[in-house]
mmCIF file of N, CA and C in Angstrom:
data_model
loop_
_atom_site.group_PDB
_atom_site.id
_atom_site.type_symbol
_atom_site.label_atom_id
_atom_site.label_comp_id
_atom_site.label_asym_id
_atom_site.label_seq_id
_atom_site.Cartn_x
_atom_site.Cartn_y
_atom_site.Cartn_z
ATOM 1 N N MET C 267 -0.026 -23.035 30.714
ATOM 2 C CA MET C 267 -1.351 -23.332 30.227
ATOM 3 C C MET C 267 -1.999 -22.044 29.720
ATOM 4 N N MET C 268 -2.607 -22.116 28.559
ATOM 5 C CA MET C 268 -3.278 -20.957 27.977
ATOM 6 C C MET C 268 -4.656 -20.780 28.586
ATOM 7 N N GLY C 269 -5.013 -19.515 28.785
ATOM 8 C CA GLY C 269 -6.356 -19.222 29.254
ATOM 9 C C GLY C 269 -7.357 -19.342 28.126
ATOM 10 N N LEU C 270 -8.615 -19.324 28.481
ATOM 11 C CA LEU C 270 -9.688 -19.460 27.497
ATOM 12 C C LEU C 270 -9.648 -18.340 26.462
ATOM 13 N N ALA C 271 -9.405 -17.113 26.890
ATOM 14 C CA ALA C 271 -9.376 -15.977 25.957
ATOM 15 C C ALA C 271 -8.278 -16.151 24.922
ATOM 16 N N LYS C 272 -7.086 -16.581 25.362
ATOM 17 C CA LYS C 272 -5.979 -16.776 24.419
ATOM 18 C C LYS C 272 -6.270 -17.933 23.475
ATOM 19 N N THR C 273 -6.883 -18.983 23.981
ATOM 20 C CA THR C 273 -7.228 -20.130 23.141
ATOM 21 C C THR C 273 -8.234 -19.724 22.065
ATOM 22 N N LEU C 274 -9.246 -18.957 22.442
ATOM 23 C CA LEU C 274 -10.241 -18.496 21.471
ATOM 24 C C LEU C 274 -9.628 -17.561 20.441
ATOM 25 N N LEU C 275 -8.722 -16.688 20.873
ATOM 26 C CA LEU C 275 -8.047 -15.785 19.946
ATOM 27 C C LEU C 275 -7.220 -16.572 18.941
ATOM 28 N N LEU C 276 -6.452 -17.550 19.426
ATOM 29 C CA LEU C 276 -5.641 -18.374 18.540
ATOM 30 C C LEU C 276 -6.524 -19.139 17.558
ATOM 31 N N ALA C 277 -7.624 -19.688 18.028
ATOM 32 C CA ALA C 277 -8.535 -20.429 17.155
ATOM 33 C C ALA C 277 -9.117 -19.527 16.074
ATOM 34 N N SER C 278 -9.488 -18.303 16.430
ATOM 35 C CA SER C 278 -10.051 -17.390 15.426
ATOM 36 C C SER C 278 -8.997 -16.968 14.414
ATOM 37 N N GLN C 279 -7.749 -16.803 14.869
ATOM 38 C CA GLN C 279 -6.678 -16.441 13.941
ATOM 39 C C GLN C 279 -6.383 -17.586 12.982
ATOM 40 N N LEU C 280 -6.364 -18.812 13.484
ATOM 41 C CA LEU C 280 -6.132 -19.968 12.617
ATOM 42 C C LEU C 280 -7.275 -20.138 11.622
ATOM 43 N N THR C 281 -8.489 -19.907 12.053
ATOM 44 C CA THR C 281 -9.637 -19.978 11.147
ATOM 45 C C THR C 281 -9.502 -18.952 10.032
ATOM 46 N N ALA C 282 -9.070 -17.743 10.376
ATOM 47 C CA ALA C 282 -8.884 -16.693 9.368
ATOM 48 C C ALA C 282 -7.829 -17.095 8.351
ATOM 49 N N VAL C 283 -6.749 -17.731 8.805
ATOM 50 C CA VAL C 283 -5.693 -18.180 7.887
ATOM 51 C C VAL C 283 -6.236 -19.254 6.955
ATOM 52 N N VAL C 284 -6.967 -20.204 7.494
ATOM 53 C CA VAL C 284 -7.517 -21.287 6.671
ATOM 54 C C VAL C 284 -8.499 -20.738 5.640
ATOM 55 N N VAL C 285 -9.359 -19.822 6.033
ATOM 56 C CA VAL C 285 -10.339 -19.240 5.112
ATOM 57 C C VAL C 285 -9.642 -18.438 4.018
ATOM 58 N N ALA C 286 -8.596 -17.702 4.378
ATOM 59 C CA ALA C 286 -7.916 -16.833 3.417
ATOM 60 C C ALA C 286 -6.891 -17.566 2.571
ATOM 61 N N THR C 287 -6.580 -18.803 2.913
ATOM 62 C CA THR C 287 -5.517 -19.525 2.225
ATOM 63 C C THR C 287 -6.051 -20.825 1.645
ATOM 64 N N PRO C 288 -6.464 -20.797 0.378
ATOM 65 C CA PRO C 288 -7.026 -22.000 -0.224
ATOM 66 C C PRO C 288 -5.996 -23.092 -0.474
ATOM 67 N N THR C 289 -4.714 -22.804 -0.289
ATOM 68 C CA THR C 289 -3.679 -23.796 -0.564
ATOM 69 C C THR C 289 -3.400 -24.700 0.625
ATOM 70 N N ILE C 290 -4.151 -24.550 1.707
ATOM 71 C CA ILE C 290 -4.016 -25.493 2.814
ATOM 72 C C ILE C 290 -4.746 -26.762 2.396
ATOM 73 N N ASN C 291 -4.064 -27.908 2.523
ATOM 74 C CA ASN C 291 -4.681 -29.149 2.045
ATOM 75 C C ASN C 291 -5.662 -29.717 3.071
ATOM 76 N N ASN C 292 -6.238 -30.867 2.768
ATOM 77 C CA ASN C 292 -7.265 -31.454 3.636
ATOM 78 C C ASN C 292 -6.749 -31.842 5.011
ATOM 79 N N ASP C 293 -5.458 -32.040 5.138
ATOM 80 C CA ASP C 293 -4.875 -32.380 6.437
ATOM 81 C C ASP C 293 -4.465 -31.126 7.197
ATOM 82 N N ASN C 294 -4.926 -29.960 6.737
ATOM 83 C CA ASN C 294 -4.583 -28.668 7.345
ATOM 84 C C ASN C 294 -3.086 -28.404 7.365
ATOM 85 N N GLU C 295 -2.410 -28.887 6.321
ATOM 86 C CA GLU C 295 -0.986 -28.626 6.176
ATOM 87 C C GLU C 295 -0.800 -27.593 5.081
ATOM 88 N N LEU C 296 0.140 -26.701 5.286
ATOM 89 C CA LEU C 296 0.447 -25.723 4.242
ATOM 90 C C LEU C 296 1.265 -26.401 3.161
ATOM 91 N N THR C 297 0.957 -26.096 1.910
ATOM 92 C CA THR C 297 1.801 -26.579 0.834
ATOM 93 C C THR C 297 2.981 -25.633 0.697
ATOM 94 N N THR C 298 4.044 -26.086 0.088
ATOM 95 C CA THR C 298 5.283 -25.308 0.072
ATOM 96 C C THR C 298 5.382 -24.303 -1.056
ATOM 97 N N LYS C 299 4.541 -24.383 -2.057
ATOM 98 C CA LYS C 299 4.700 -23.520 -3.225
ATOM 99 C C LYS C 299 3.847 -22.267 -3.200
ATOM 100 N N TRP C 300 3.000 -22.079 -2.208
ATOM 101 C CA TRP C 300 2.077 -20.961 -2.213
ATOM 102 C C TRP C 300 2.201 -20.153 -0.935
ATOM 103 N N PRO C 301 1.999 -18.846 -1.027
ATOM 104 C CA PRO C 301 2.067 -18.009 0.177
ATOM 105 C C PRO C 301 0.830 -18.185 1.049
ATOM 106 N N VAL C 302 0.974 -17.820 2.279
ATOM 107 C CA VAL C 302 -0.147 -17.834 3.215
ATOM 108 C C VAL C 302 -0.734 -16.432 3.257
ATOM 109 N N CYS C 303 -2.040 -16.313 3.197
ATOM 110 C CA CYS C 303 -2.703 -15.014 3.255
ATOM 111 C C CYS C 303 -3.075 -14.709 4.697
ATOM 112 N N VAL C 304 -2.609 -13.602 5.191
ATOM 113 C CA VAL C 304 -2.980 -13.167 6.534
ATOM 114 C C VAL C 304 -3.327 -11.698 6.492
ATOM 115 N N LYS C 305 -4.247 -11.307 7.324
ATOM 116 C CA LYS C 305 -4.662 -9.911 7.399
ATOM 117 C C LYS C 305 -3.609 -9.131 8.187
ATOM 118 N N PRO C 306 -3.181 -7.969 7.686
ATOM 119 C CA PRO C 306 -2.206 -7.188 8.444
ATOM 120 C C PRO C 306 -2.800 -6.748 9.780
ATOM 121 N N THR C 307 -1.970 -6.762 10.794
ATOM 122 C CA THR C 307 -2.448 -6.378 12.113
ATOM 123 C C THR C 307 -2.012 -4.979 12.500
ATOM 124 N N LYS C 308 -1.009 -4.445 11.815
ATOM 125 C CA LYS C 308 -0.500 -3.126 12.170
ATOM 126 C C LYS C 308 0.104 -2.479 10.929
ATOM 127 N N VAL C 309 -0.190 -1.221 10.723
ATOM 128 C CA VAL C 309 0.401 -0.473 9.624
ATOM 129 C C VAL C 309 1.463 0.434 10.211
ATOM 130 N N LEU C 310 2.669 0.306 9.707
ATOM 131 C CA LEU C 310 3.753 1.137 10.197
ATOM 132 C C LEU C 310 3.774 2.456 9.454
ATOM 133 N N ASP C 311 3.934 3.520 10.175
ATOM 134 C CA ASP C 311 4.097 4.838 9.559
ATOM 135 C C ASP C 311 5.593 5.113 9.474
ATOM 136 N N GLU C 312 6.284 4.175 8.869
ATOM 137 C CA GLU C 312 7.732 4.254 8.794
ATOM 138 C C GLU C 312 8.137 4.463 7.342
ATOM 139 N N ARG C 313 8.910 5.464 7.120
ATOM 140 C CA ARG C 313 9.351 5.737 5.759
ATOM 141 C C ARG C 313 10.615 4.942 5.479
ATOM 142 N N ILE C 314 10.685 4.419 4.280
ATOM 143 C CA ILE C 314 11.778 3.543 3.886
ATOM 144 C C ILE C 314 12.764 4.345 3.048
ATOM 145 N N PRO C 315 14.047 3.989 3.084
ATOM 146 C CA PRO C 315 15.027 4.714 2.273
ATOM 147 C C PRO C 315 14.648 4.740 0.794
ATOM 148 N N THR C 316 15.257 5.643 0.086
ATOM 149 C CA THR C 316 14.923 5.845 -1.323
ATOM 150 C C THR C 316 15.544 4.783 -2.217
ATOM 151 N N VAL C 317 15.019 4.706 -3.430
ATOM 152 C CA VAL C 317 15.551 3.805 -4.435
ATOM 153 C C VAL C 317 15.828 4.637 -5.689
ATOM 154 N N LYS C 318 16.890 4.322 -6.402
ATOM 155 C CA LYS C 318 17.258 5.064 -7.606
ATOM 156 C C LYS C 318 16.316 4.684 -8.739
ATOM 157 N N ARG C 319 15.685 5.670 -9.356
ATOM 158 C CA ARG C 319 14.730 5.460 -10.450
ATOM 159 C C ARG C 319 14.943 6.595 -11.431
ATOM 160 N N GLY C 320 15.952 6.495 -12.243
ATOM 161 C CA GLY C 320 16.293 7.581 -13.149
ATOM 162 C C GLY C 320 17.163 8.588 -12.434
ATOM 163 N N PRO C 321 17.166 9.848 -12.895
ATOM 164 C CA PRO C 321 18.033 10.859 -12.299
ATOM 165 C C PRO C 321 17.556 11.332 -10.926
ATOM 166 N N VAL C 322 16.348 10.956 -10.519
ATOM 167 C CA VAL C 322 15.790 11.373 -9.232
ATOM 168 C C VAL C 322 15.617 10.134 -8.362
ATOM 169 N N GLU C 323 15.962 10.248 -7.083
ATOM 170 C CA GLU C 323 15.736 9.133 -6.174
ATOM 171 C C GLU C 323 14.288 9.164 -5.697
ATOM 172 N N THR C 324 13.593 8.071 -5.913
ATOM 173 C CA THR C 324 12.190 7.969 -5.533
ATOM 174 C C THR C 324 12.091 7.458 -4.104
ATOM 175 N N PRO C 325 11.411 8.195 -3.225
ATOM 176 C CA PRO C 325 11.245 7.692 -1.863
ATOM 177 C C PRO C 325 10.270 6.519 -1.851
ATOM 178 N N LEU C 326 10.412 5.671 -0.885
ATOM 179 C CA LEU C 326 9.525 4.521 -0.747
ATOM 180 C C LEU C 326 8.800 4.601 0.584
ATOM 181 N N PRO C 327 7.625 4.059 0.674
ATOM 182 C CA PRO C 327 6.881 3.303 -0.327
ATOM 183 C C PRO C 327 6.070 4.217 -1.236
ATOM 184 N N THR C 328 5.777 3.718 -2.426
ATOM 185 C CA THR C 328 4.907 4.425 -3.361
ATOM 186 C C THR C 328 3.782 3.479 -3.771
ATOM 187 N N GLN C 329 2.709 4.038 -4.256
ATOM 188 C CA GLN C 329 1.603 3.230 -4.765
ATOM 189 C C GLN C 329 1.975 2.765 -6.166
ATOM 190 N N PRO C 330 1.717 1.505 -6.506
ATOM 191 C CA PRO C 330 2.053 1.006 -7.840
ATOM 192 C C PRO C 330 1.414 1.840 -8.951
ATOM 193 N N GLY C 331 2.133 1.947 -10.063
ATOM 194 C CA GLY C 331 1.611 2.630 -11.236
ATOM 195 C C GLY C 331 2.069 4.060 -11.402
ATOM 196 N N MET C 332 2.793 4.588 -10.433
ATOM 197 C CA MET C 332 3.241 5.978 -10.523
ATOM 198 C C MET C 332 4.141 6.155 -11.754
ATOM 199 N N VAL C 333 4.041 7.306 -12.415
ATOM 200 C CA VAL C 333 4.826 7.560 -13.620
ATOM 201 C C VAL C 333 6.327 7.511 -13.320
ATOM 202 N N ASN C 334 7.116 7.150 -14.337
ATOM 203 C CA ASN C 334 8.564 7.009 -14.162
ATOM 204 C C ASN C 334 9.316 8.328 -14.148
ATOM 205 N N ASN C 335 8.727 9.385 -14.695
ATOM 206 C CA ASN C 335 9.449 10.657 -14.770
ATOM 207 C C ASN C 335 9.079 11.604 -13.628
ATOM 208 N N CYS C 336 8.597 11.055 -12.523
ATOM 209 C CA CYS C 336 8.242 11.884 -11.369
ATOM 210 C C CYS C 336 9.515 12.460 -10.742
ATOM 211 N N ASN C 337 9.472 13.745 -10.406
ATOM 212 C CA ASN C 337 10.636 14.363 -9.768
ATOM 213 C C ASN C 337 10.275 15.137 -8.498
ATOM 214 N N LYS C 338 9.016 15.058 -8.087
ATOM 215 C CA LYS C 338 8.579 15.715 -6.859
ATOM 216 C C LYS C 338 7.541 14.815 -6.189
ATOM 217 N N PHE C 339 7.690 14.635 -4.887
ATOM 218 C CA PHE C 339 6.872 13.665 -4.171
ATOM 219 C C PHE C 339 6.216 14.299 -2.954
ATOM 220 N N CYS C 340 5.095 13.718 -2.555
ATOM 221 C CA CYS C 340 4.350 14.194 -1.390
ATOM 222 C C CYS C 340 3.928 12.980 -0.569
ATOM 223 N N TRP C 341 4.109 13.062 0.752
ATOM 224 C CA TRP C 341 3.672 11.989 1.648
ATOM 225 C C TRP C 341 2.156 12.079 1.812
ATOM 226 N N VAL C 342 1.456 10.989 1.518
ATOM 227 C CA VAL C 342 0.000 10.942 1.638
ATOM 228 C C VAL C 342 -0.346 10.367 3.010
ATOM 229 N N GLN C 343 -1.031 11.157 3.795
ATOM 230 C CA GLN C 343 -1.435 10.721 5.132
ATOM 231 C C GLN C 343 -2.838 10.129 5.088
ATOM 232 N N ALA C 344 -3.157 9.357 6.099
ATOM 233 C CA ALA C 344 -4.505 8.793 6.206
ATOM 234 C C ALA C 344 -5.522 9.933 6.196
ATOM 235 N N GLY C 345 -6.550 9.779 5.407
ATOM 236 C CA GLY C 345 -7.595 10.795 5.313
ATOM 237 C C GLY C 345 -7.391 11.795 4.190
ATOM 238 N N ASN C 346 -6.177 11.846 3.602
ATOM 239 C CA ASN C 346 -5.944 12.759 2.481
ATOM 240 C C ASN C 346 -6.762 12.319 1.270
ATOM 241 N N LYS C 347 -7.224 13.276 0.509
ATOM 242 C CA LYS C 347 -7.946 13.025 -0.737
ATOM 243 C C LYS C 347 -7.119 13.586 -1.885
ATOM 244 N N CYS C 348 -7.336 13.081 -3.083
ATOM 245 C CA CYS C 348 -6.554 13.499 -4.250
ATOM 246 C C CYS C 348 -6.616 15.005 -4.467
ATOM 247 N N TYR C 349 -7.811 15.571 -4.409
ATOM 248 C CA TYR C 349 -7.965 17.006 -4.651
ATOM 249 C C TYR C 349 -7.150 17.811 -3.641
ATOM 250 N N GLN C 350 -7.203 17.403 -2.385
ATOM 251 C CA GLN C 350 -6.462 18.087 -1.326
ATOM 252 C C GLN C 350 -4.958 18.026 -1.590
ATOM 253 N N VAL C 351 -4.441 16.852 -1.930
ATOM 254 C CA VAL C 351 -3.007 16.705 -2.201
ATOM 255 C C VAL C 351 -2.623 17.548 -3.408
ATOM 256 N N ALA C 352 -3.457 17.527 -4.451
ATOM 257 C CA ALA C 352 -3.172 18.315 -5.655
ATOM 258 C C ALA C 352 -3.131 19.807 -5.339
ATOM 259 N N MET C 353 -4.122 20.317 -4.642
ATOM 260 C CA MET C 353 -4.174 21.752 -4.325
ATOM 261 C C MET C 353 -3.009 22.181 -3.432
ATOM 262 N N GLU C 354 -2.669 21.359 -2.445
ATOM 263 C CA GLU C 354 -1.560 21.696 -1.546
ATOM 264 C C GLU C 354 -0.224 21.740 -2.276
ATOM 265 N N ASN C 355 -0.143 21.059 -3.420
ATOM 266 C CA ASN C 355 1.100 21.031 -4.190
ATOM 267 C C ASN C 355 1.008 21.839 -5.479
ATOM 268 N N HIS C 356 -0.052 22.635 -5.607
ATOM 269 C CA HIS C 356 -0.217 23.578 -6.722
ATOM 270 C C HIS C 356 -0.193 22.890 -8.085
ATOM 271 N N ILE C 357 -0.903 21.760 -8.153
ATOM 272 C CA ILE C 357 -1.057 21.060 -9.432
ATOM 273 C C ILE C 357 -2.547 20.802 -9.642
ATOM 274 N N SER C 358 -2.907 20.482 -10.876
ATOM 275 C CA SER C 358 -4.315 20.188 -11.151
ATOM 276 C C SER C 358 -4.648 18.766 -10.706
ATOM 277 N N LEU C 359 -5.917 18.554 -10.422
ATOM 278 C CA LEU C 359 -6.369 17.210 -10.076
ATOM 279 C C LEU C 359 -6.133 16.258 -11.247
ATOM 280 N N ALA C 360 -6.330 16.746 -12.471
ATOM 281 C CA ALA C 360 -6.116 15.910 -13.659
ATOM 282 C C ALA C 360 -4.674 15.424 -13.732
ATOM 283 N N ASP C 361 -3.716 16.326 -13.461
ATOM 284 C CA ASP C 361 -2.310 15.917 -13.472
ATOM 285 C C ASP C 361 -2.027 14.907 -12.363
ATOM 286 N N PHE C 362 -2.550 15.171 -11.170
ATOM 287 C CA PHE C 362 -2.326 14.241 -10.060
ATOM 288 C C PHE C 362 -2.805 12.841 -10.428
ATOM 289 N N LEU C 363 -4.008 12.748 -10.997
ATOM 290 C CA LEU C 363 -4.563 11.444 -11.357
ATOM 291 C C LEU C 363 -3.793 10.794 -12.502
ATOM 292 N N LYS C 364 -3.284 11.605 -13.437
ATOM 293 C CA LYS C 364 -2.492 11.072 -14.548
ATOM 294 C C LYS C 364 -1.167 10.505 -14.031
ATOM 295 N N TRP C 365 -0.547 11.194 -13.082
ATOM 296 C CA TRP C 365 0.758 10.777 -12.557
ATOM 297 C C TRP C 365 0.641 9.663 -11.518
ATOM 298 N N ASN C 366 -0.530 9.495 -10.937
ATOM 299 C CA ASN C 366 -0.774 8.491 -9.890
ATOM 300 C C ASN C 366 -2.011 7.662 -10.239
ATOM 301 N N PRO C 367 -1.955 6.891 -11.332
ATOM 302 C CA PRO C 367 -3.153 6.176 -11.775
ATOM 303 C C PRO C 367 -3.663 5.146 -10.770
ATOM 304 N N GLY C 368 -2.813 4.706 -9.868
ATOM 305 C CA GLY C 368 -3.257 3.758 -8.846
ATOM 306 C C GLY C 368 -4.317 4.335 -7.927
ATOM 307 N N ALA C 369 -4.407 5.669 -7.864
ATOM 308 C CA ALA C 369 -5.417 6.318 -7.018
ATOM 309 C C ALA C 369 -6.822 6.137 -7.585
ATOM 310 N N GLY C 370 -6.921 5.783 -8.868
ATOM 311 C CA GLY C 370 -8.218 5.600 -9.511
ATOM 312 C C GLY C 370 -8.780 6.914 -10.014
ATOM 313 N N SER C 371 -9.601 6.847 -11.028
ATOM 314 C CA SER C 371 -10.150 8.069 -11.624
ATOM 315 C C SER C 371 -11.055 8.829 -10.660
ATOM 316 N N ASP C 372 -11.580 8.133 -9.650
ATOM 317 C CA ASP C 372 -12.430 8.783 -8.653
ATOM 318 C C ASP C 372 -11.736 8.908 -7.296
ATOM 319 N N CYS C 373 -10.454 8.588 -7.249
ATOM 320 C CA CYS C 373 -9.616 8.703 -6.047
ATOM 321 C C CYS C 373 -10.036 7.743 -4.930
ATOM 322 N N ARG C 374 -10.765 6.713 -5.243
ATOM 323 C CA ARG C 374 -11.204 5.782 -4.198
ATOM 324 C C ARG C 374 -10.116 4.797 -3.785
ATOM 325 N N THR C 375 -9.041 4.701 -4.574
ATOM 326 C CA THR C 375 -7.999 3.725 -4.248
ATOM 327 C C THR C 375 -6.661 4.387 -3.942
ATOM 328 N N LEU C 376 -6.691 5.647 -3.513
ATOM 329 C CA LEU C 376 -5.466 6.330 -3.091
ATOM 330 C C LEU C 376 -4.991 5.700 -1.790
ATOM 331 N N TRP C 377 -3.739 5.273 -1.763
ATOM 332 C CA TRP C 377 -3.181 4.638 -0.571
ATOM 333 C C TRP C 377 -2.636 5.684 0.380
ATOM 334 N N ALA C 378 -2.921 5.522 1.657
ATOM 335 C CA ALA C 378 -2.318 6.354 2.698
ATOM 336 C C ALA C 378 -0.947 5.780 3.046
ATOM 337 N N ASN C 379 -0.126 6.604 3.682
ATOM 338 C CA ASN C 379 1.203 6.200 4.140
ATOM 339 C C ASN C 379 2.106 5.753 2.998
ATOM 340 N N THR C 380 1.988 6.456 1.873
ATOM 341 C CA THR C 380 2.861 6.247 0.721
ATOM 342 C C THR C 380 3.191 7.615 0.137
ATOM 343 N N TYR C 381 4.177 7.636 -0.736
ATOM 344 C CA TYR C 381 4.504 8.863 -1.458
ATOM 345 C C TYR C 381 3.742 8.878 -2.772
ATOM 346 N N ALA C 382 3.218 10.037 -3.130
ATOM 347 C CA ALA C 382 2.535 10.234 -4.407
ATOM 348 C C ALA C 382 3.359 11.207 -5.241
ATOM 349 N N CYS C 383 3.195 11.139 -6.546
ATOM 350 C CA CYS C 383 3.894 12.041 -7.457
ATOM 351 C C CYS C 383 3.121 13.354 -7.564
ATOM 352 N N VAL C 384 3.832 14.469 -7.370
ATOM 353 C CA VAL C 384 3.207 15.792 -7.493
ATOM 354 C C VAL C 384 4.013 16.707 -8.420
ATOM 355 N N GLY C 385 4.880 16.119 -9.222
ATOM 356 C CA GLY C 385 5.650 16.881 -10.198
ATOM 357 C C GLY C 385 6.404 15.932 -11.108
ATOM 358 N N VAL C 386 6.529 16.292 -12.374
ATOM 359 C CA VAL C 386 7.243 15.438 -13.327
ATOM 360 C C VAL C 386 8.244 16.260 -14.122
ATOM 361 N N SER C 387 9.271 15.557 -14.609
ATOM 362 C CA SER C 387 10.235 16.193 -15.503
ATOM 363 C C SER C 387 9.764 15.988 -16.931
ATOM 364 N N LYS C 388 10.163 16.881 -17.793
ATOM 365 C CA LYS C 388 9.834 16.738 -19.214
ATOM 366 C C LYS C 388 10.688 15.625 -19.782
ATOM 367 N N LYS C 389 10.088 14.748 -20.577
ATOM 368 C CA LYS C 389 10.845 13.637 -21.167
ATOM 369 C C LYS C 389 11.554 14.078 -22.407
#
């Protein structure tokens, strides 16, 4: 038998799924063609093996939009800012933002726990 605390937790989690997932029908059944939206509960600080992307192996994960000719990477930790990452890698902020457009022109969308590009090869 579940205790009251566990029952309330389960109810709140189910409510969150229903609110975040408009594809649940009126009978509270999931349809088969659409994903379920759930809020992540834990972020892993686990680095994933590399993937081949041209002559250089790109480490994963990376933020979408990174340039294809990147040949030098930096792990972005929580709390890092674009200017800080750029200075620590001896590149200009303009280059960092050009090579990592997903970070946004004001660096408000830089993802933590991903690799960023801090060097490129000449095409």
